[in-house]
Structure formats: C-alpha cells, structure tokens
Amino acid sequence: MKLCMMSYTMSRQPEYFNLREMLELTAELKLGGIDFVTLHDTPAAELRKMAEDHEIHIAAYTFFADLNFPEAAERQPGVEAGRQGLEDALTLGVDKIMIPVQGKPGLTREESRRNIILGLQELAEYYLQAGVRLTIENFPGALSAFVVAADVLEAIREVPGLGLTFDSGNVATGGEDPAWSYTQCAPWVVHAHFKDWDLVSPEEGREGVDGRYYRAALIGEGIVDHRSCLVAMEAANYEGYINLEYEGNEYPPAEAVRKATAYLRGLREGI
C-alpha cells in the first residue's frame, strides 16, 4: 500500500493552494503518488509534465460528471463529461478515474442509484476499450446513492468493469464498519481514500444514512478505526494507493497532510 496526495485536500482552502508547492510536499514526504481532483484550470499535459518534473506518479484522476437524471437526454451532458474525463485521463497517463456520485433533493437513494447506474452503463464501454478503470466511491449524505457495501455491489453487478474507490470515512456514515465493508468489496477495490469524522449535533454537521450527524476531522482524530481498515486491506493483499483526505479547516492543508502521513505510517509499522 502506498500513501497518496489528494489535490482536493490541498485546494479546498484556496488561500493555501499552489500546484508546485503541493508537488514539492508530495516529493518531500515521499508519498507514492498523487490523485488530481479536477485539472485545477491547467491543461492535462502540463499537469503531467509538472508531476514528471518532480518524479511523482499520477495515481488517479477524479472529476465530476452529473449522471443523476432519469432520462438519457438529461444524462447526456454528464456522459459527455465522462468521455472528456477519459481523454484527460489518457493524457495524464493514469489507469483509473473516479466520478463522485451524489444524491439529490427530491430523489430517494434508490432512485439516484438507478439513474447513476444507467449513466455509468453508458460510459462503461468507452473505458473498457481505453483500458482505464472507471470507479465510484462511497459518498456521504442521507440522500447518497452509494454509501455501504450493498449499494456499491449493486452497481458493480450492473456496470461492466466498474471498480470501487473505497472511502473508509464515508462508509462509516452509513453505520457500517469500514473494515467489514472493505472485505465485502475487496475484489473490486482499485483505489482508496482515508478520511475521518467527529460525531456532532444536527446543527453542527451533515446527516448520514445512519441518522447521525458528522463533521470532518483529521485522519486519526475522529471516530474511524483506521488500524482495522489497514489490517483488512493487508489481509486482502491490497497493493494500491490510499488518498489522504481532509475536509476540515482546523489545520492548514499542508500541516494536515504531514500529520496524517505520520499517523498512518505509524499505524502500519505496528501491523
């Protein structure tokens, strides 16, 4: 397993974000690679060159494509975004991409899941032909279509070649043990995100599928049992990447990444 820089962690506090400084930090910490979450208004070829100049492997590419519509015509802009994302992935030289899949007000989780599966089916053949793995993640929220293992496995059964970007923290918001959930999905996991949450009052956080309320925490400072996740991943011989994801504002992003890296490396030494 290799720890991976996640550009989203670094860019969500824009006052701190600088592409070159992010790549320098990735190299300094000797992380295994980087996941570019969007192209950050930079041509894909230029991002690839910047990563190569810092001797950093681009492990994955994440972009947005809204497939959550019942009719094919409504999904078409999202399908086109998915095809453009594939072109960018090929330029970046990555072998996997992830599309965040969100629920919508007015739709049940089941309705959103059906819509998104139909959209993913429209994209699947393009990705299979190109040799780039199409993945979704466990996504948080009371209306989210894909949170727990059963949600994800439904899509995997119906979309040829679909893989999972396993998110340890987001699984927990469904009331499911992340290590158990990983084991259920292990054959289809091709990438991973580690993140953490605090349990808070309804006024302070976002509602999960389990009815509890969550606020982002730094990896190792919240409720998620990361050690048991690592043990489950070791048992399944997972050899891929783990993104360092942080959605809080308590720490500047570079400090958060340093702390999370040290914490997870310490855990791994004890396994």
Coordinates of C-alpha atoms in Angstrom, one line a residue:
M1 CA 0.0 0.0 0.0
K2 CA 1.2 3.5 -0.8
L3 CA 0.0 6.8 0.6
C4 CA -1.2 9.3 -2.0
M5 CA -1.5 13.1 -2.1
M6 CA -5.1 14.2 -2.9
S7 CA -5.2 17.6 -4.6
Y8 CA -8.7 18.2 -3.2
T9 CA -7.2 18.2 0.3
M10 CA -4.7 20.9 -0.7
S11 CA -7.1 23.0 -2.9
R12 CA -10.3 23.2 -0.8
Q13 CA -8.7 26.0 1.3
P14 CA -7.8 28.1 -1.8
E15 CA -5.7 30.7 0.1
Y16 CA -3.1 28.0 0.7
F17 CA -3.2 26.3 -2.7
N18 CA -0.2 26.2 -5.1
L19 CA 0.3 23.4 -7.6
R20 CA 4.1 23.4 -7.4
E21 CA 4.2 23.6 -3.6
M22 CA 1.8 20.7 -3.5
L23 CA 4.1 18.6 -5.7
E24 CA 7.1 19.6 -3.6
L25 CA 5.3 18.5 -0.5
T26 CA 4.4 15.2 -2.1
A27 CA 8.1 14.6 -3.0
E28 CA 9.3 15.7 0.4
L29 CA 7.0 13.3 2.2
K30 CA 7.9 10.5 -0.2
L31 CA 4.3 9.8 -1.0
G32 CA 3.6 7.1 -3.5
G33 CA 1.7 9.3 -6.0
I34 CA -0.9 12.0 -6.5
D35 CA -4.6 12.0 -7.3
F36 CA -5.6 15.1 -9.2
V37 CA -9.1 16.0 -8.3
T38 CA -10.0 18.1 -11.4
L39 CA -7.3 19.6 -13.5
H40 CA -7.1 22.9 -11.5
D41 CA -7.6 25.0 -14.6
T42 CA -4.4 23.6 -16.1
P43 CA -4.1 21.6 -19.3
A44 CA -3.7 17.8 -18.6
A45 CA -0.4 17.6 -20.5
E46 CA 1.0 20.5 -18.4
L47 CA 0.0 18.7 -15.1
R48 CA 1.6 15.5 -16.3
K49 CA 4.8 17.4 -17.1
M50 CA 4.8 19.1 -13.7
A51 CA 4.4 15.7 -12.0
E52 CA 7.1 14.1 -14.1
D53 CA 9.5 17.0 -13.3
H54 CA 9.0 16.2 -9.6
E55 CA 9.3 12.5 -10.2
I56 CA 5.7 11.9 -8.9
H57 CA 3.5 9.2 -10.2
I58 CA -0.1 10.3 -11.1
A59 CA -2.0 7.5 -9.4
A60 CA -5.6 8.6 -10.3
Y61 CA -7.7 11.3 -11.7
T62 CA -11.0 12.5 -10.2
F63 CA -13.6 14.7 -12.0
F64 CA -17.3 15.5 -11.9
A65 CA -20.0 14.3 -14.2
D66 CA -23.6 14.5 -13.2
L67 CA -25.3 11.3 -14.2
N68 CA -28.2 11.5 -11.7
F69 CA -31.1 12.0 -14.1
P70 CA -33.8 9.5 -15.1
E71 CA -33.8 10.3 -18.8
A72 CA -30.9 9.6 -21.2
A73 CA -31.2 13.1 -22.8
E74 CA -30.8 14.7 -19.3
R75 CA -27.8 12.5 -18.6
Q76 CA -26.1 13.3 -21.9
P77 CA -24.1 16.3 -20.6
G78 CA -22.8 14.1 -17.8
V79 CA -21.9 11.3 -20.2
E80 CA -20.0 13.8 -22.4
A81 CA -18.2 15.0 -19.3
G82 CA -17.3 11.4 -18.6
R83 CA -15.9 10.9 -22.1
Q84 CA -13.9 14.1 -21.8
G85 CA -12.6 12.9 -18.5
L86 CA -11.4 9.8 -20.2
E87 CA -9.5 11.8 -22.8
D88 CA -7.9 13.8 -19.9
A89 CA -7.0 10.6 -18.1
L90 CA -5.2 9.2 -21.1
T91 CA -3.3 12.5 -21.4
L92 CA -2.4 12.3 -17.7
G93 CA -1.3 8.7 -18.2
V94 CA -3.5 7.3 -15.4
D95 CA -5.0 3.8 -15.3
K96 CA -8.0 4.7 -13.2
I97 CA -10.5 7.6 -12.7
M98 CA -13.2 8.3 -10.1
I99 CA -16.5 10.1 -10.6
P100 CA -18.1 11.3 -7.3
V101 CA -21.7 10.2 -7.3
Q102 CA -24.1 12.3 -5.3
G103 CA -27.8 12.1 -4.3
K104 CA -30.2 14.9 -5.0
P105 CA -33.1 16.5 -3.0
G106 CA -36.4 15.1 -4.2
L107 CA -34.9 11.7 -5.1
T108 CA -34.7 8.7 -2.9
R109 CA -31.4 6.9 -2.6
E110 CA -32.7 4.1 -4.7
E111 CA -33.9 6.5 -7.5
S112 CA -30.5 8.2 -7.6
R113 CA -28.7 4.8 -7.6
R114 CA -30.7 3.7 -10.6
N115 CA -30.1 6.9 -12.5
I116 CA -26.4 6.8 -11.9
I117 CA -26.1 3.2 -12.8
L118 CA -27.7 3.9 -16.1
G119 CA -25.3 6.7 -16.8
L120 CA -22.3 4.5 -15.8
Q121 CA -23.5 1.9 -18.2
E122 CA -23.4 4.4 -21.0
L123 CA -19.8 5.2 -20.2
A124 CA -18.5 1.7 -19.4
E125 CA -17.6 0.6 -22.9
Y126 CA -15.5 3.6 -23.6
Y127 CA -13.4 3.0 -20.5
L128 CA -13.1 -0.8 -21.2
Q129 CA -11.9 -0.1 -24.7
A130 CA -9.4 2.5 -23.5
G131 CA -8.0 0.3 -20.6
V132 CA -8.8 2.9 -18.0
R133 CA -10.7 1.7 -14.9
L134 CA -14.0 3.5 -14.2
T135 CA -14.7 3.8 -10.4
I136 CA -17.1 5.3 -8.0
E137 CA -16.7 5.9 -4.3
N138 CA -18.7 5.5 -1.1
F139 CA -20.2 9.0 -0.8
P140 CA -21.6 10.6 2.4
G141 CA -25.0 12.1 3.0
A142 CA -28.5 11.0 3.9
L143 CA -29.5 11.0 0.2
S144 CA -26.4 9.5 -1.1
A145 CA -26.9 6.6 -3.6
F146 CA -23.7 4.8 -2.7
V147 CA -22.6 4.6 0.9
V148 CA -22.4 1.0 2.2
A149 CA -21.2 -2.2 0.5
A150 CA -24.6 -3.3 -0.7
D151 CA -25.1 0.0 -2.6
V152 CA -21.7 -0.3 -4.3
L153 CA -22.1 -4.0 -5.1
E154 CA -25.4 -3.3 -6.9
A155 CA -23.6 -1.0 -9.3
I156 CA -20.7 -3.4 -9.8
R157 CA -23.1 -6.2 -10.8
E158 CA -24.7 -4.0 -13.4
V159 CA -21.8 -1.9 -14.9
P160 CA -19.2 -3.9 -16.8
G161 CA -15.7 -3.2 -15.5
L162 CA -16.8 -0.9 -12.7
G163 CA -14.4 -0.6 -9.7
L164 CA -14.5 0.9 -6.3
T165 CA -12.5 3.7 -4.8
F166 CA -13.1 2.7 -1.2
D167 CA -13.6 5.5 1.2
S168 CA -13.2 4.5 4.9
G169 CA -14.8 7.5 6.4
N170 CA -17.8 7.7 4.1
V171 CA -18.6 4.1 4.7
A172 CA -18.8 4.9 8.4
T173 CA -21.6 7.4 7.8
G174 CA -23.8 4.6 6.7
G175 CA -23.4 2.8 10.1
E176 CA -21.3 0.1 8.5
D177 CA -17.9 -1.0 9.9
P178 CA -15.3 0.2 7.4
A179 CA -13.1 -2.9 7.7
W180 CA -16.0 -5.2 7.2
S181 CA -17.3 -3.2 4.3
Y182 CA -13.8 -3.2 2.6
T183 CA -13.7 -7.0 2.9
Q184 CA -17.1 -7.3 1.2
C185 CA -15.9 -5.2 -1.7
A186 CA -12.2 -6.1 -1.8
P187 CA -12.1 -7.8 -5.2
W188 CA -13.3 -4.6 -6.9
V189 CA -11.3 -2.0 -4.9
V190 CA -8.7 -0.3 -7.1
H191 CA -8.1 2.8 -5.1
A192 CA -8.8 4.2 -1.6
H193 CA -9.5 7.3 0.4
F194 CA -8.9 7.6 4.1
K195 CA -10.7 10.3 6.0
D196 CA -12.3 10.8 9.4
W197 CA -15.3 12.3 11.2
D198 CA -16.4 13.6 14.5
L199 CA -20.0 12.9 15.7
V200 CA -21.8 16.2 16.3
S201 CA -25.2 17.8 16.8
P202 CA -27.6 18.3 13.8
E203 CA -26.7 22.0 13.9
E204 CA -23.0 21.3 13.5
G205 CA -22.8 18.6 10.9
R206 CA -24.2 16.7 7.9
E207 CA -26.6 13.8 8.3
G208 CA -25.5 10.3 7.4
V209 CA -27.6 7.4 6.1
D210 CA -27.4 6.1 9.7
G211 CA -29.2 9.2 11.1
R212 CA -26.2 10.5 12.9
Y213 CA -24.5 13.8 12.2
Y214 CA -20.9 14.2 11.1
R215 CA -18.3 16.9 10.9
A216 CA -14.9 16.4 9.1
A217 CA -11.9 15.5 11.3
L218 CA -8.3 14.9 10.5
I219 CA -7.3 11.2 9.9
G220 CA -6.6 9.8 13.3
E221 CA -8.5 12.4 15.3
G222 CA -12.1 11.2 14.7
I223 CA -14.2 8.0 15.1
V224 CA -12.9 5.9 12.2
D225 CA -10.8 2.8 13.1
H226 CA -8.1 3.2 10.6
R227 CA -6.0 0.4 12.0
S228 CA -8.7 -2.2 11.4
C229 CA -9.1 -0.9 7.8
L230 CA -5.4 -1.3 7.2
V231 CA -5.5 -4.9 8.7
A232 CA -8.4 -5.8 6.3
M233 CA -6.6 -4.3 3.4
E234 CA -3.4 -6.2 4.2
A235 CA -5.4 -9.4 4.5
A236 CA -6.8 -8.8 1.0
N237 CA -3.3 -8.1 -0.4
Y238 CA -4.3 -4.6 -1.4
E239 CA -1.3 -3.0 -3.2
G240 CA -2.8 0.2 -4.4
Y241 CA -2.9 3.8 -3.1
I242 CA -4.6 5.5 -0.2
N243 CA -5.5 9.2 -0.6
L244 CA -5.0 11.4 2.4
E245 CA -8.3 13.3 2.5
Y246 CA -9.1 16.1 4.9
E247 CA -12.3 18.3 4.6
G248 CA -11.8 20.2 7.8
N249 CA -10.5 23.7 8.4
E250 CA -8.8 23.3 11.8
Y251 CA -5.4 22.8 10.1
P252 CA -3.9 24.3 7.0
P253 CA -3.8 21.6 4.4
A254 CA 0.0 21.0 4.3
E255 CA 0.0 20.5 8.1
A256 CA -3.0 18.2 7.9
V257 CA -1.2 16.1 5.3
R258 CA 2.0 15.9 7.3
K259 CA 0.1 14.8 10.4
A260 CA -2.0 12.2 8.6
T261 CA 1.1 10.8 6.9
A262 CA 2.9 10.4 10.1
Y263 CA -0.1 8.9 11.8
L264 CA -0.8 6.3 9.1
R265 CA 2.9 5.3 8.8
G266 CA 3.0 4.8 12.5
L267 CA -0.1 2.6 12.3
R268 CA 1.4 0.5 9.5
E269 CA 4.6 -0.1 11.4
G270 CA 2.5 -1.7 14.2
I271 CA 0.7 -4.2 11.9

